[in-house]
C-alpha cells in the first residue's frame, strides 16, 4: 500500500457506479417525499457529547468506533457515526418542536465508524434514513417500517426479511434486566470480553452477541417481550396490527436488540437473506428518551437508516450495468481545424437546447470518432469538415440507418428533435 492509496474501509465511487448511486438516491428522495418526509442536512461532525449521550457510552460505536479529534479551538469533535443523534440535536437547536408535530425528516450522507473492514462494512459509508419526531403513535412506527419496505420494493430488492421486536421502556427493562442477570450469572465468567463489559451495563445486548448468542443459557434467557409493561405491550400489539393490515410480513425476533442505546419499544431490522456476515440492510426503531436527553422537551421519535453500499450489494449485476450506461444524444465528429473551431459553437448550441452532447478532444481520426459515437450509443452524429464549415452547415448522420443529410446550423435543432 502506498501512502497515496485510499484509507482502509473507504471506497471510491467511480463514474460508472456513481450513476447507480444517483439512481438510488433519487428513488430515496422520491419515496420519502411521497410519505411527506422533508430533507434535513446536519454537519458531518458534531460535539463528541452528542454521540456519547445520544448513541450511548456503553455501545461499541462510542467505546471503540468513533473518529474523535480535538480541533484548534480545543473542542472535542466527532465525525458522525450515524444520523439520528445529529437530526435530533438539530431539531432541538432549531426549536422545531415549536412547529407542527410530528416533524418528519429524511437524510442522505456519509457516516464514519472505525470498524473492522470487510465486505459490506466500511469506515466511511453512506446512510439514507428517516426520523419522525414528536409522536408515540404506533401508526408512526408502522409507517416508517412500511416505508422502508416500500423503498426496498421500489428498488427491486427481493431477498430480505423483516425482524421485529419491542425492547420495552426503562420500566419494563429494569424488570427484565434483573431476571436476565440472575439467569446469566452462572455463565458470566464464560462470556466473551465484550459481553463481560455488557453484563452490568446493558445485559440485553448479550442476547444478540455473535459469539455468546448461541450459548444454550443465552438462548433460553428470559425474553423482553414476555415482560413488557402494560403500555409497551399495548403499543407493540398495535404496531403489529397495523403491519398486518398493511400486509408487511415480519418475524418476531425477541433476541434482536440493536446496537444503539437510545431504543425504546419498537426495534426492527431488514436482513438481506443472500448477503454474507454483514446482512442488515436497514435498521431502526423507536427512541422515546433521546430528544430530552439532548436537551429538548419530552418528545418521542421513531426512524430507520440503511447503508447504501450494503444495499448495492443486493443489486443484480445486470441492473447495475444497465444503470451505468453512459449514453449521449448527439456526438460531434470533426475533421480539420476549422471544423474543430465550429464544433465549439455547435456543442454549446446543442447543450443549450437540452441535448446531452460531446465531441472529440484527443485528435482522433474520422473512424475512431465514429466508433466513439457508437460507444456512447448516440442515435445521431454531426459530421463537420471543411465543406460543412464553408456552408455553415453540418452533416447529420442517423447512427442506426447510417443515412446522412446536410443541415444548415440554423435548422439543426429542429432536425434533431426526433433524436431526443
Ligand atoms: P445502525 O443499525 O447502526 O442504525 O445502522 C443502520 C444501517 O447502516 C445498518 O443496517 C447498515 O445497513 C448500515 N451500516 C452501519 N454501519 C455500517 C458500516 N460500517 N458499513 C456499511 N454500512 C453500515 C443507525 O445508524 C440508526 N441511526 C438507525 C435509526 C434511525 N434508528 C432510528 N432512526
JSON list of N, CA and C and ligand atoms in Angstrom, two decimals, residues 9 55 61 65 81-85 107 111-132 144 258-260 262-263 266 268-271 278-287 290 301-311, ligand 1:
[
{"chain": "A", "resi": 9, "resn": "UNK", "atom": "N", "xyz": [-11.11, 0.76, 4.40]},
{"chain": "A", "resi": 9, "resn": "UNK", "atom": "CA", "xyz": [-12.51, 0.92, 4.80]},
{"chain": "A", "resi": 9, "resn": "UNK", "atom": "C", "xyz": [-13.24, 2.04, 4.07]},
{"chain": "A", "resi": 55, "resn": "UNK", "atom": "N", "xyz": [-26.01, 8.27, 21.39]},
{"chain": "A", "resi": 55, "resn": "UNK", "atom": "CA", "xyz": [-25.88, 6.85, 20.98]},
{"chain": "A", "resi": 55, "resn": "UNK", "atom": "C", "xyz": [-25.68, 5.98, 22.21]},
{"chain": "A", "resi": 61, "resn": "UNK", "atom": "N", "xyz": [-20.10, 1.56, 19.26]},
{"chain": "A", "resi": 61, "resn": "UNK", "atom": "CA", "xyz": [-19.83, 2.77, 18.48]},
{"chain": "A", "resi": 61, "resn": "UNK", "atom": "C", "xyz": [-19.07, 3.78, 19.31]},
{"chain": "A", "resi": 65, "resn": "UNK", "atom": "N", "xyz": [-15.46, 2.94, 18.17]},
{"chain": "A", "resi": 65, "resn": "UNK", "atom": "CA", "xyz": [-15.51, 3.16, 16.72]},
{"chain": "A", "resi": 65, "resn": "UNK", "atom": "C", "xyz": [-15.53, 4.61, 16.28]},
{"chain": "A", "resi": 81, "resn": "UNK", "atom": "N", "xyz": [-21.10, 9.04, 13.51]},
{"chain": "A", "resi": 81, "resn": "UNK", "atom": "CA", "xyz": [-21.15, 7.59, 13.23]},
{"chain": "A", "resi": 81, "resn": "UNK", "atom": "C", "xyz": [-22.53, 7.16, 12.76]},
{"chain": "A", "resi": 82, "resn": "UNK", "atom": "N", "xyz": [-23.52, 8.05, 12.90]},
{"chain": "A", "resi": 82, "resn": "UNK", "atom": "CA", "xyz": [-24.91, 7.73, 12.49]},
{"chain": "A", "resi": 82, "resn": "UNK", "atom": "C", "xyz": [-25.66, 9.06, 12.42]},
{"chain": "A", "resi": 83, "resn": "UNK", "atom": "N", "xyz": [-26.90, 9.03, 11.91]},
{"chain": "A", "resi": 83, "resn": "UNK", "atom": "CA", "xyz": [-27.59, 10.28, 11.63]},
{"chain": "A", "resi": 83, "resn": "UNK", "atom": "C", "xyz": [-28.59, 10.75, 12.68]},
{"chain": "A", "resi": 84, "resn": "UNK", "atom": "N", "xyz": [-29.12, 9.80, 13.47]},
{"chain": "A", "resi": 84, "resn": "UNK", "atom": "CA", "xyz": [-30.24, 10.15, 14.35]},
{"chain": "A", "resi": 84, "resn": "UNK", "atom": "C", "xyz": [-29.89, 11.21, 15.40]},
{"chain": "A", "resi": 85, "resn": "UNK", "atom": "N", "xyz": [-28.75, 11.03, 16.08]},
{"chain": "A", "resi": 85, "resn": "UNK", "atom": "CA", "xyz": [-28.40, 11.97, 17.15]},
{"chain": "A", "resi": 85, "resn": "UNK", "atom": "C", "xyz": [-28.25, 13.39, 16.60]},
{"chain": "A", "resi": 107, "resn": "UNK", "atom": "N", "xyz": [-32.65, 12.03, 5.55]},
{"chain": "A", "resi": 107, "resn": "UNK", "atom": "CA", "xyz": [-31.28, 12.48, 5.29]},
{"chain": "A", "resi": 107, "resn": "UNK", "atom": "C", "xyz": [-30.55, 11.43, 4.48]},
{"chain": "A", "resi": 111, "resn": "UNK", "atom": "N", "xyz": [-21.34, 8.54, 6.87]},
{"chain": "A", "resi": 111, "resn": "UNK", "atom": "CA", "xyz": [-21.18, 8.29, 8.31]},
{"chain": "A", "resi": 111, "resn": "UNK", "atom": "C", "xyz": [-19.82, 7.61, 8.48]},
{"chain": "A", "resi": 112, "resn": "UNK", "atom": "N", "xyz": [-19.30, 7.65, 9.70]},
{"chain": "A", "resi": 112, "resn": "UNK", "atom": "CA", "xyz": [-17.93, 7.18, 9.92]},
{"chain": "A", "resi": 112, "resn": "UNK", "atom": "C", "xyz": [-17.85, 6.31, 11.17]},
{"chain": "A", "resi": 113, "resn": "UNK", "atom": "N", "xyz": [-17.37, 5.09, 10.99]},
{"chain": "A", "resi": 113, "resn": "UNK", "atom": "CA", "xyz": [-17.15, 4.21, 12.16]},
{"chain": "A", "resi": 113, "resn": "UNK", "atom": "C", "xyz": [-15.85, 3.47, 11.96]},
{"chain": "A", "resi": 114, "resn": "UNK", "atom": "N", "xyz": [-15.01, 3.45, 12.99]},
{"chain": "A", "resi": 114, "resn": "UNK", "atom": "CA", "xyz": [-13.75, 2.72, 12.88]},
{"chain": "A", "resi": 114, "resn": "UNK", "atom": "C", "xyz": [-14.04, 1.25, 13.18]},
{"chain": "A", "resi": 115, "resn": "UNK", "atom": "N", "xyz": [-14.53, 0.55, 12.16]},
{"chain": "A", "resi": 115, "resn": "UNK", "atom": "CA", "xyz": [-14.89, -0.87, 12.33]},
{"chain": "A", "resi": 115, "resn": "UNK", "atom": "C", "xyz": [-13.88, -1.73, 11.59]},
{"chain": "A", "resi": 116, "resn": "UNK", "atom": "N", "xyz": [-13.87, -3.02, 11.94]},
{"chain": "A", "resi": 116, "resn": "UNK", "atom": "CA", "xyz": [-13.03, -3.95, 11.19]},
{"chain": "A", "resi": 116, "resn": "UNK", "atom": "C", "xyz": [-13.61, -4.04, 9.79]},
{"chain": "A", "resi": 117, "resn": "UNK", "atom": "N", "xyz": [-12.80, -3.69, 8.79]},
{"chain": "A", "resi": 117, "resn": "UNK", "atom": "CA", "xyz": [-13.39, -3.63, 7.46]},
{"chain": "A", "resi": 117, "resn": "UNK", "atom": "C", "xyz": [-13.59, -5.04, 6.89]},
{"chain": "A", "resi": 118, "resn": "UNK", "atom": "N", "xyz": [-14.66, -5.21, 6.15]},
{"chain": "A", "resi": 118, "resn": "UNK", "atom": "CA", "xyz": [-14.95, -6.46, 5.45]},
{"chain": "A", "resi": 118, "resn": "UNK", "atom": "C", "xyz": [-16.04, -6.15, 4.43]},
{"chain": "A", "resi": 119, "resn": "UNK", "atom": "N", "xyz": [-16.39, -7.13, 3.59]},
{"chain": "A", "resi": 119, "resn": "UNK", "atom": "CA", "xyz": [-17.39, -6.85, 2.57]},
{"chain": "A", "resi": 119, "resn": "UNK", "atom": "C", "xyz": [-18.66, -6.34, 3.25]},
{"chain": "A", "resi": 120, "resn": "UNK", "atom": "N", "xyz": [-19.16, -5.20, 2.82]},
{"chain": "A", "resi": 120, "resn": "UNK", "atom": "CA", "xyz": [-20.40, -4.68, 3.39]},
{"chain": "A", "resi": 120, "resn": "UNK", "atom": "C", "xyz": [-20.18, -3.88, 4.67]},
{"chain": "A", "resi": 121, "resn": "UNK", "atom": "N", "xyz": [-18.94, -3.78, 5.12]},
{"chain": "A", "resi": 121, "resn": "UNK", "atom": "CA", "xyz": [-18.69, -2.99, 6.30]},
{"chain": "A", "resi": 121, "resn": "UNK", "atom": "C", "xyz": [-17.51, -2.04, 6.05]},
{"chain": "A", "resi": 122, "resn": "UNK", "atom": "N", "xyz": [-17.77, -0.76, 6.16]},
{"chain": "A", "resi": 122, "resn": "UNK", "atom": "CA", "xyz": [-16.77, 0.22, 5.79]},
{"chain": "A", "resi": 122, "resn": "UNK", "atom": "C", "xyz": [-16.56, 1.21, 6.93]},
{"chain": "A", "resi": 123, "resn": "UNK", "atom": "N", "xyz": [-15.50, 2.00, 6.81]},
{"chain": "A", "resi": 123, "resn": "UNK", "atom": "CA", "xyz": [-15.24, 3.02, 7.84]},
{"chain": "A", "resi": 123, "resn": "UNK", "atom": "C", "xyz": [-15.88, 4.34, 7.46]},
{"chain": "A", "resi": 124, "resn": "UNK", "atom": "N", "xyz": [-15.97, 4.62, 6.17]},
{"chain": "A", "resi": 124, "resn": "UNK", "atom": "CA", "xyz": [-16.88, 5.67, 5.71]},
{"chain": "A", "resi": 124, "resn": "UNK", "atom": "C", "xyz": [-17.93, 4.99, 4.86]},
{"chain": "A", "resi": 125, "resn": "UNK", "atom": "N", "xyz": [-19.19, 5.15, 5.27]},
{"chain": "A", "resi": 125, "resn": "UNK", "atom": "CA", "xyz": [-20.28, 4.54, 4.49]},
{"chain": "A", "resi": 125, "resn": "UNK", "atom": "C", "xyz": [-21.41, 5.56, 4.43]},
{"chain": "A", "resi": 126, "resn": "UNK", "atom": "N", "xyz": [-22.35, 5.31, 3.54]},
{"chain": "A", "resi": 126, "resn": "UNK", "atom": "CA", "xyz": [-23.42, 6.29, 3.34]},
{"chain": "A", "resi": 126, "resn": "UNK", "atom": "C", "xyz": [-24.75, 5.73, 3.82]},
{"chain": "A", "resi": 127, "resn": "UNK", "atom": "N", "xyz": [-25.45, 6.54, 4.56]},
{"chain": "A", "resi": 127, "resn": "UNK", "atom": "CA", "xyz": [-26.77, 6.11, 5.02]},
{"chain": "A", "resi": 127, "resn": "UNK", "atom": "C", "xyz": [-27.86, 6.97, 4.38]},
{"chain": "A", "resi": 128, "resn": "UNK", "atom": "N", "xyz": [-29.00, 6.33, 4.13]},
{"chain": "A", "resi": 128, "resn": "UNK", "atom": "CA", "xyz": [-30.25, 7.05, 3.88]},
{"chain": "A", "resi": 128, "resn": "UNK", "atom": "C", "xyz": [-31.09, 6.74, 5.11]},
{"chain": "A", "resi": 129, "resn": "UNK", "atom": "N", "xyz": [-31.84, 7.72, 5.60]},
{"chain": "A", "resi": 129, "resn": "UNK", "atom": "CA", "xyz": [-32.60, 7.45, 6.82]},
{"chain": "A", "resi": 129, "resn": "UNK", "atom": "C", "xyz": [-33.76, 8.41, 6.98]},
{"chain": "A", "resi": 130, "resn": "UNK", "atom": "N", "xyz": [-34.70, 8.03, 7.82]},
{"chain": "A", "resi": 130, "resn": "UNK", "atom": "CA", "xyz": [-35.83, 8.92, 8.13]},
{"chain": "A", "resi": 130, "resn": "UNK", "atom": "C", "xyz": [-36.03, 8.95, 9.64]},
{"chain": "A", "resi": 131, "resn": "UNK", "atom": "N", "xyz": [-36.59, 10.05, 10.12]},
{"chain": "A", "resi": 131, "resn": "UNK", "atom": "CA", "xyz": [-36.92, 10.19, 11.54]},
{"chain": "A", "resi": 131, "resn": "UNK", "atom": "C", "xyz": [-38.28, 10.87, 11.64]},
{"chain": "A", "resi": 132, "resn": "UNK", "atom": "N", "xyz": [-39.12, 10.37, 12.53]},
{"chain": "A", "resi": 132, "resn": "UNK", "atom": "CA", "xyz": [-40.39, 11.02, 12.87]},
{"chain": "A", "resi": 132, "resn": "UNK", "atom": "C", "xyz": [-40.26, 11.46, 14.32]},
{"chain": "A", "resi": 144, "resn": "UNK", "atom": "N", "xyz": [-43.04, 4.05, 9.30]},
{"chain": "A", "resi": 144, "resn": "UNK", "atom": "CA", "xyz": [-41.62, 4.01, 8.90]},
{"chain": "A", "resi": 144, "resn": "UNK", "atom": "C", "xyz": [-41.22, 2.61, 8.44]},
{"chain": "A", "resi": 258, "resn": "UNK", "atom": "N", "xyz": [-30.50, -4.48, 18.71]},
{"chain": "A", "resi": 258, "resn": "UNK", "atom": "CA", "xyz": [-29.93, -3.28, 18.09]},
{"chain": "A", "resi": 258, "resn": "UNK", "atom": "C", "xyz": [-28.73, -2.78, 18.91]},
{"chain": "A", "resi": 259, "resn": "UNK", "atom": "N", "xyz": [-27.80, -2.16, 18.21]},
{"chain": "A", "resi": 259, "resn": "UNK", "atom": "CA", "xyz": [-26.53, -1.81, 18.86]},
{"chain": "A", "resi": 259, "resn": "UNK", "atom": "C", "xyz": [-26.44, -0.39, 19.40]},
{"chain": "A", "resi": 260, "resn": "UNK", "atom": "N", "xyz": [-27.56, 0.33, 19.44]},
{"chain": "A", "resi": 260, "resn": "UNK", "atom": "CA", "xyz": [-27.51, 1.70, 19.95]},
{"chain": "A", "resi": 260, "resn": "UNK", "atom": "C", "xyz": [-28.39, 1.78, 21.20]},
{"chain": "A", "resi": 262, "resn": "UNK", "atom": "N", "xyz": [-30.28, 4.16, 22.45]},
{"chain": "A", "resi": 262, "resn": "UNK", "atom": "CA", "xyz": [-31.45, 5.02, 22.60]},
{"chain": "A", "resi": 262, "resn": "UNK", "atom": "C", "xyz": [-32.79, 4.34, 22.32]},
{"chain": "A", "resi": 263, "resn": "UNK", "atom": "N", "xyz": [-32.77, 3.08, 21.92]},
{"chain": "A", "resi": 263, "resn": "UNK", "atom": "CA", "xyz": [-34.05, 2.46, 21.53]},
{"chain": "A", "resi": 263, "resn": "UNK", "atom": "C", "xyz": [-34.98, 2.16, 22.70]},
{"chain": "A", "resi": 266, "resn": "UNK", "atom": "N", "xyz": [-40.40, -0.28, 19.89]},
{"chain": "A", "resi": 266, "resn": "UNK", "atom": "CA", "xyz": [-40.18, -0.97, 18.61]},
{"chain": "A", "resi": 266, "resn": "UNK", "atom": "C", "xyz": [-38.71, -0.97, 18.16]},
{"chain": "A", "resi": 268, "resn": "UNK", "atom": "N", "xyz": [-36.43, -2.84, 14.82]},
{"chain": "A", "resi": 268, "resn": "UNK", "atom": "CA", "xyz": [-36.60, -3.70, 13.64]},
{"chain": "A", "resi": 268, "resn": "UNK", "atom": "C", "xyz": [-35.35, -3.68, 12.77]},
{"chain": "A", "resi": 269, "resn": "UNK", "atom": "N", "xyz": [-35.18, -4.75, 12.02]},
{"chain": "A", "resi": 269, "resn": "UNK", "atom": "CA", "xyz": [-34.08, -4.84, 11.06]},
{"chain": "A", "resi": 269, "resn": "UNK", "atom": "C", "xyz": [-34.55, -5.55, 9.80]},
{"chain": "A", "resi": 270, "resn": "UNK", "atom": "N", "xyz": [-34.17, -5.02, 8.66]},
{"chain": "A", "resi": 270, "resn": "UNK", "atom": "CA", "xyz": [-34.38, -5.70, 7.38]},
{"chain": "A", "resi": 270, "resn": "UNK", "atom": "C", "xyz": [-33.06, -6.41, 7.05]},
{"chain": "A", "resi": 271, "resn": "UNK", "atom": "N", "xyz": [-33.15, -7.73, 6.91]},
{"chain": "A", "resi": 271, "resn": "UNK", "atom": "CA", "xyz": [-31.95, -8.54, 6.70]},
{"chain": "A", "resi": 271, "resn": "UNK", "atom": "C", "xyz": [-31.93, -9.05, 5.26]},
{"chain": "A", "resi": 278, "resn": "UNK", "atom": "N", "xyz": [-22.39, -9.35, 6.97]},
{"chain": "A", "resi": 278, "resn": "UNK", "atom": "CA", "xyz": [-22.96, -8.01, 7.18]},
{"chain": "A", "resi": 278, "resn": "UNK", "atom": "C", "xyz": [-24.26, -7.91, 6.40]},
{"chain": "A", "resi": 279, "resn": "UNK", "atom": "N", "xyz": [-25.34, -8.44, 7.00]},
{"chain": "A", "resi": 279, "resn": "UNK", "atom": "CA", "xyz": [-26.54, -8.62, 6.19]},
{"chain": "A", "resi": 279, "resn": "UNK", "atom": "C", "xyz": [-27.67, -7.66, 6.54]},
{"chain": "A", "resi": 280, "resn": "UNK", "atom": "N", "xyz": [-27.48, -6.81, 7.55]},
{"chain": "A", "resi": 280, "resn": "UNK", "atom": "CA", "xyz": [-28.57, -5.88, 7.89]},
{"chain": "A", "resi": 280, "resn": "UNK", "atom": "C", "xyz": [-28.58, -4.74, 6.89]},
{"chain": "A", "resi": 281, "resn": "UNK", "atom": "N", "xyz": [-29.64, -4.68, 6.09]},
{"chain": "A", "resi": 281, "resn": "UNK", "atom": "CA", "xyz": [-29.69, -3.61, 5.08]},
{"chain": "A", "resi": 281, "resn": "UNK", "atom": "C", "xyz": [-30.25, -2.34, 5.71]},
{"chain": "A", "resi": 282, "resn": "UNK", "atom": "N", "xyz": [-31.23, -2.50, 6.59]},
{"chain": "A", "resi": 282, "resn": "UNK", "atom": "CA", "xyz": [-31.86, -1.33, 7.22]},
{"chain": "A", "resi": 282, "resn": "UNK", "atom": "C", "xyz": [-32.10, -1.67, 8.69]},
{"chain": "A", "resi": 283, "resn": "UNK", "atom": "N", "xyz": [-31.80, -0.71, 9.57]},
{"chain": "A", "resi": 283, "resn": "UNK", "atom": "CA", "xyz": [-32.09, -0.93, 10.99]},
{"chain": "A", "resi": 283, "resn": "UNK", "atom": "C", "xyz": [-32.78, 0.30, 11.56]},
{"chain": "A", "resi": 284, "resn": "UNK", "atom": "N", "xyz": [-33.65, 0.08, 12.51]},
{"chain": "A", "resi": 284, "resn": "UNK", "atom": "CA", "xyz": [-34.32, 1.25, 13.08]},
{"chain": "A", "resi": 284, "resn": "UNK", "atom": "C", "xyz": [-35.13, 0.91, 14.30]},
{"chain": "A", "resi": 285, "resn": "UNK", "atom": "N", "xyz": [-35.87, 1.90, 14.76]},
{"chain": "A", "resi": 285, "resn": "UNK", "atom": "CA", "xyz": [-36.72, 1.69, 15.92]},
{"chain": "A", "resi": 285, "resn": "UNK", "atom": "C", "xyz": [-37.13, 3.00, 16.56]},
{"chain": "A", "resi": 286, "resn": "UNK", "atom": "N", "xyz": [-37.74, 2.84, 17.71]},
{"chain": "A", "resi": 286, "resn": "UNK", "atom": "CA", "xyz": [-38.29, 4.00, 18.44]},
{"chain": "A", "resi": 286, "resn": "UNK", "atom": "C", "xyz": [-37.30, 4.45, 19.50]},
{"chain": "A", "resi": 287, "resn": "UNK", "atom": "N", "xyz": [-37.24, 5.75, 19.72]},
{"chain": "A", "resi": 287, "resn": "UNK", "atom": "CA", "xyz": [-36.30, 6.31, 20.71]},
{"chain": "A", "resi": 287, "resn": "UNK", "atom": "C", "xyz": [-37.01, 7.41, 21.50]},
{"chain": "A", "resi": 290, "resn": "UNK", "atom": "N", "xyz": [-34.65, 10.14, 23.63]},
{"chain": "A", "resi": 290, "resn": "UNK", "atom": "CA", "xyz": [-33.49, 10.81, 23.02]},
{"chain": "A", "resi": 290, "resn": "UNK", "atom": "C", "xyz": [-33.62, 12.34, 22.96]},
{"chain": "A", "resi": 301, "resn": "UNK", "atom": "N", "xyz": [-39.67, 9.61, 19.39]},
{"chain": "A", "resi": 301, "resn": "UNK", "atom": "CA", "xyz": [-39.29, 9.55, 17.98]},
{"chain": "A", "resi": 301, "resn": "UNK", "atom": "C", "xyz": [-39.19, 8.12, 17.49]},
{"chain": "A", "resi": 302, "resn": "UNK", "atom": "N", "xyz": [-39.20, 7.98, 16.17]},
{"chain": "A", "resi": 302, "resn": "UNK", "atom": "CA", "xyz": [-39.02, 6.65, 15.57]},
{"chain": "A", "resi": 302, "resn": "UNK", "atom": "C", "xyz": [-38.42, 6.85, 14.17]},
{"chain": "A", "resi": 303, "resn": "UNK", "atom": "N", "xyz": [-37.57, 5.94, 13.75]},
{"chain": "A", "resi": 303, "resn": "UNK", "atom": "CA", "xyz": [-36.97, 6.10, 12.42]},
{"chain": "A", "resi": 303, "resn": "UNK", "atom": "C", "xyz": [-36.16, 4.89, 12.03]},
{"chain": "A", "resi": 304, "resn": "UNK", "atom": "N", "xyz": [-35.47, 5.02, 10.91]},
{"chain": "A", "resi": 304, "resn": "UNK", "atom": "CA", "xyz": [-34.58, 3.93, 10.46]},
{"chain": "A", "resi": 304, "resn": "UNK", "atom": "C", "xyz": [-33.45, 4.53, 9.63]},
{"chain": "A", "resi": 305, "resn": "UNK", "atom": "N", "xyz": [-32.41, 3.73, 9.43]},
{"chain": "A", "resi": 305, "resn": "UNK", "atom": "CA", "xyz": [-31.37, 4.09, 8.46]},
{"chain": "A", "resi": 305, "resn": "UNK", "atom": "C", "xyz": [-30.87, 2.82, 7.80]},
{"chain": "A", "resi": 306, "resn": "UNK", "atom": "N", "xyz": [-30.41, 2.98, 6.56]},
{"chain": "A", "resi": 306, "resn": "UNK", "atom": "CA", "xyz": [-29.84, 1.85, 5.84]},
{"chain": "A", "resi": 306, "resn": "UNK", "atom": "C", "xyz": [-28.53, 2.27, 5.18]},
{"chain": "A", "resi": 307, "resn": "UNK", "atom": "N", "xyz": [-27.67, 1.31, 4.97]},
{"chain": "A", "resi": 307, "resn": "UNK", "atom": "CA", "xyz": [-26.39, 1.60, 4.32]},
{"chain": "A", "resi": 307, "resn": "UNK", "atom": "C", "xyz": [-26.51, 1.45, 2.82]},
{"chain": "A", "resi": 308, "resn": "UNK", "atom": "N", "xyz": [-26.10, 2.48, 2.11]},
{"chain": "A", "resi": 308, "resn": "UNK", "atom": "CA", "xyz": [-26.22, 2.46, 0.65]},
{"chain": "A", "resi": 308, "resn": "UNK", "atom": "C", "xyz": [-25.29, 1.42, 0.02]},
{"chain": "A", "resi": 309, "resn": "UNK", "atom": "N", "xyz": [-24.06, 1.34, 0.52]},
{"chain": "A", "resi": 309, "resn": "UNK", "atom": "CA", "xyz": [-23.11, 0.38, -0.06]},
{"chain": "A", "resi": 309, "resn": "UNK", "atom": "C", "xyz": [-23.65, -1.04, 0.09]},
{"chain": "A", "resi": 310, "resn": "UNK", "atom": "N", "xyz": [-24.20, -1.31, 1.27]},
{"chain": "A", "resi": 310, "resn": "UNK", "atom": "CA", "xyz": [-24.73, -2.65, 1.53]},
{"chain": "A", "resi": 310, "resn": "UNK", "atom": "C", "xyz": [-25.95, -2.95, 0.67]},
{"chain": "A", "resi": 311, "resn": "UNK", "atom": "N", "xyz": [-26.76, -1.93, 0.47]},
{"chain": "A", "resi": 311, "resn": "UNK", "atom": "CA", "xyz": [-27.94, -2.08, -0.37]},
{"chain": "A", "resi": 311, "resn": "UNK", "atom": "C", "xyz": [-27.51, -2.46, -1.80]},
{"chain": "B", "resi": 1, "resn": "LIG", "atom": "P1", "xyz": [-27.42, 1.14, 12.59]},
{"chain": "B", "resi": 1, "resn": "LIG", "atom": "O1", "xyz": [-28.05, -0.19, 12.69]},
{"chain": "B", "resi": 1, "resn": "LIG", "atom": "O2", "xyz": [-26.20, 1.39, 13.38]},
{"chain": "B", "resi": 1, "resn": "LIG", "atom": "O3", "xyz": [-28.56, 2.19, 12.96]},
{"chain": "B", "resi": 1, "resn": "LIG", "atom": "O4", "xyz": [-27.10, 1.44, 11.08]},
{"chain": "B", "resi": 1, "resn": "LIG", "atom": "C1", "xyz": [-28.12, 1.38, 10.10]},
{"chain": "B", "resi": 1, "resn": "LIG", "atom": "C2", "xyz": [-27.61, 0.73, 8.84]},
{"chain": "B", "resi": 1, "resn": "LIG", "atom": "O5", "xyz": [-26.45, 1.41, 8.37]},
{"chain": "B", "resi": 1, "resn": "LIG", "atom": "C3", "xyz": [-27.15, -0.72, 9.00]},
{"chain": "B", "resi": 1, "resn": "LIG", "atom": "O6", "xyz": [-28.25, -1.58, 8.96]},
{"chain": "B", "resi": 1, "resn": "LIG", "atom": "C4", "xyz": [-26.26, -0.88, 7.79]},
{"chain": "B", "resi": 1, "resn": "LIG", "atom": "O7", "xyz": [-27.03, -1.12, 6.62]},
{"chain": "B", "resi": 1, "resn": "LIG", "atom": "C5", "xyz": [-25.61, 0.48, 7.68]},
{"chain": "B", "resi": 1, "resn": "LIG", "atom": "N1", "xyz": [-24.28, 0.45, 8.31]},
{"chain": "B", "resi": 1, "resn": "LIG", "atom": "C6", "xyz": [-23.98, 0.59, 9.63]},
{"chain": "B", "resi": 1, "resn": "LIG", "atom": "N2", "xyz": [-22.66, 0.51, 9.82]},
{"chain": "B", "resi": 1, "resn": "LIG", "atom": "C7", "xyz": [-22.09, 0.29, 8.61]},
{"chain": "B", "resi": 1, "resn": "LIG", "atom": "C8", "xyz": [-20.75, 0.11, 8.13]},
{"chain": "B", "resi": 1, "resn": "LIG", "atom": "N3", "xyz": [-19.70, 0.16, 8.97]},
{"chain": "B", "resi": 1, "resn": "LIG", "atom": "N4", "xyz": [-20.55, -0.09, 6.81]},
{"chain": "B", "resi": 1, "resn": "LIG", "atom": "C9", "xyz": [-21.60, -0.13, 5.96]},
{"chain": "B", "resi": 1, "resn": "LIG", "atom": "N5", "xyz": [-22.89, 0.04, 6.34]},
{"chain": "B", "resi": 1, "resn": "LIG", "atom": "C10", "xyz": [-23.13, 0.24, 7.65]},
{"chain": "B", "resi": 1, "resn": "LIG", "atom": "C11", "xyz": [-28.39, 3.53, 12.93]},
{"chain": "B", "resi": 1, "resn": "LIG", "atom": "O8", "xyz": [-27.43, 4.09, 12.46]},
{"chain": "B", "resi": 1, "resn": "LIG", "atom": "C12", "xyz": [-29.58, 4.29, 13.46]},
{"chain": "B", "resi": 1, "resn": "LIG", "atom": "N6", "xyz": [-29.26, 5.71, 13.45]},
{"chain": "B", "resi": 1, "resn": "LIG", "atom": "C13", "xyz": [-30.83, 3.98, 12.65]},
{"chain": "B", "resi": 1, "resn": "LIG", "atom": "C14", "xyz": [-32.03, 4.70, 13.15]},
{"chain": "B", "resi": 1, "resn": "LIG", "atom": "C15", "xyz": [-32.58, 5.83, 12.64]},
{"chain": "B", "resi": 1, "resn": "LIG", "atom": "N7", "xyz": [-32.74, 4.38, 14.20]},
{"chain": "B", "resi": 1, "resn": "LIG", "atom": "C16", "xyz": [-33.71, 5.26, 14.36]},
{"chain": "B", "resi": 1, "resn": "LIG", "atom": "N8", "xyz": [-33.61, 6.16, 13.42]}
]
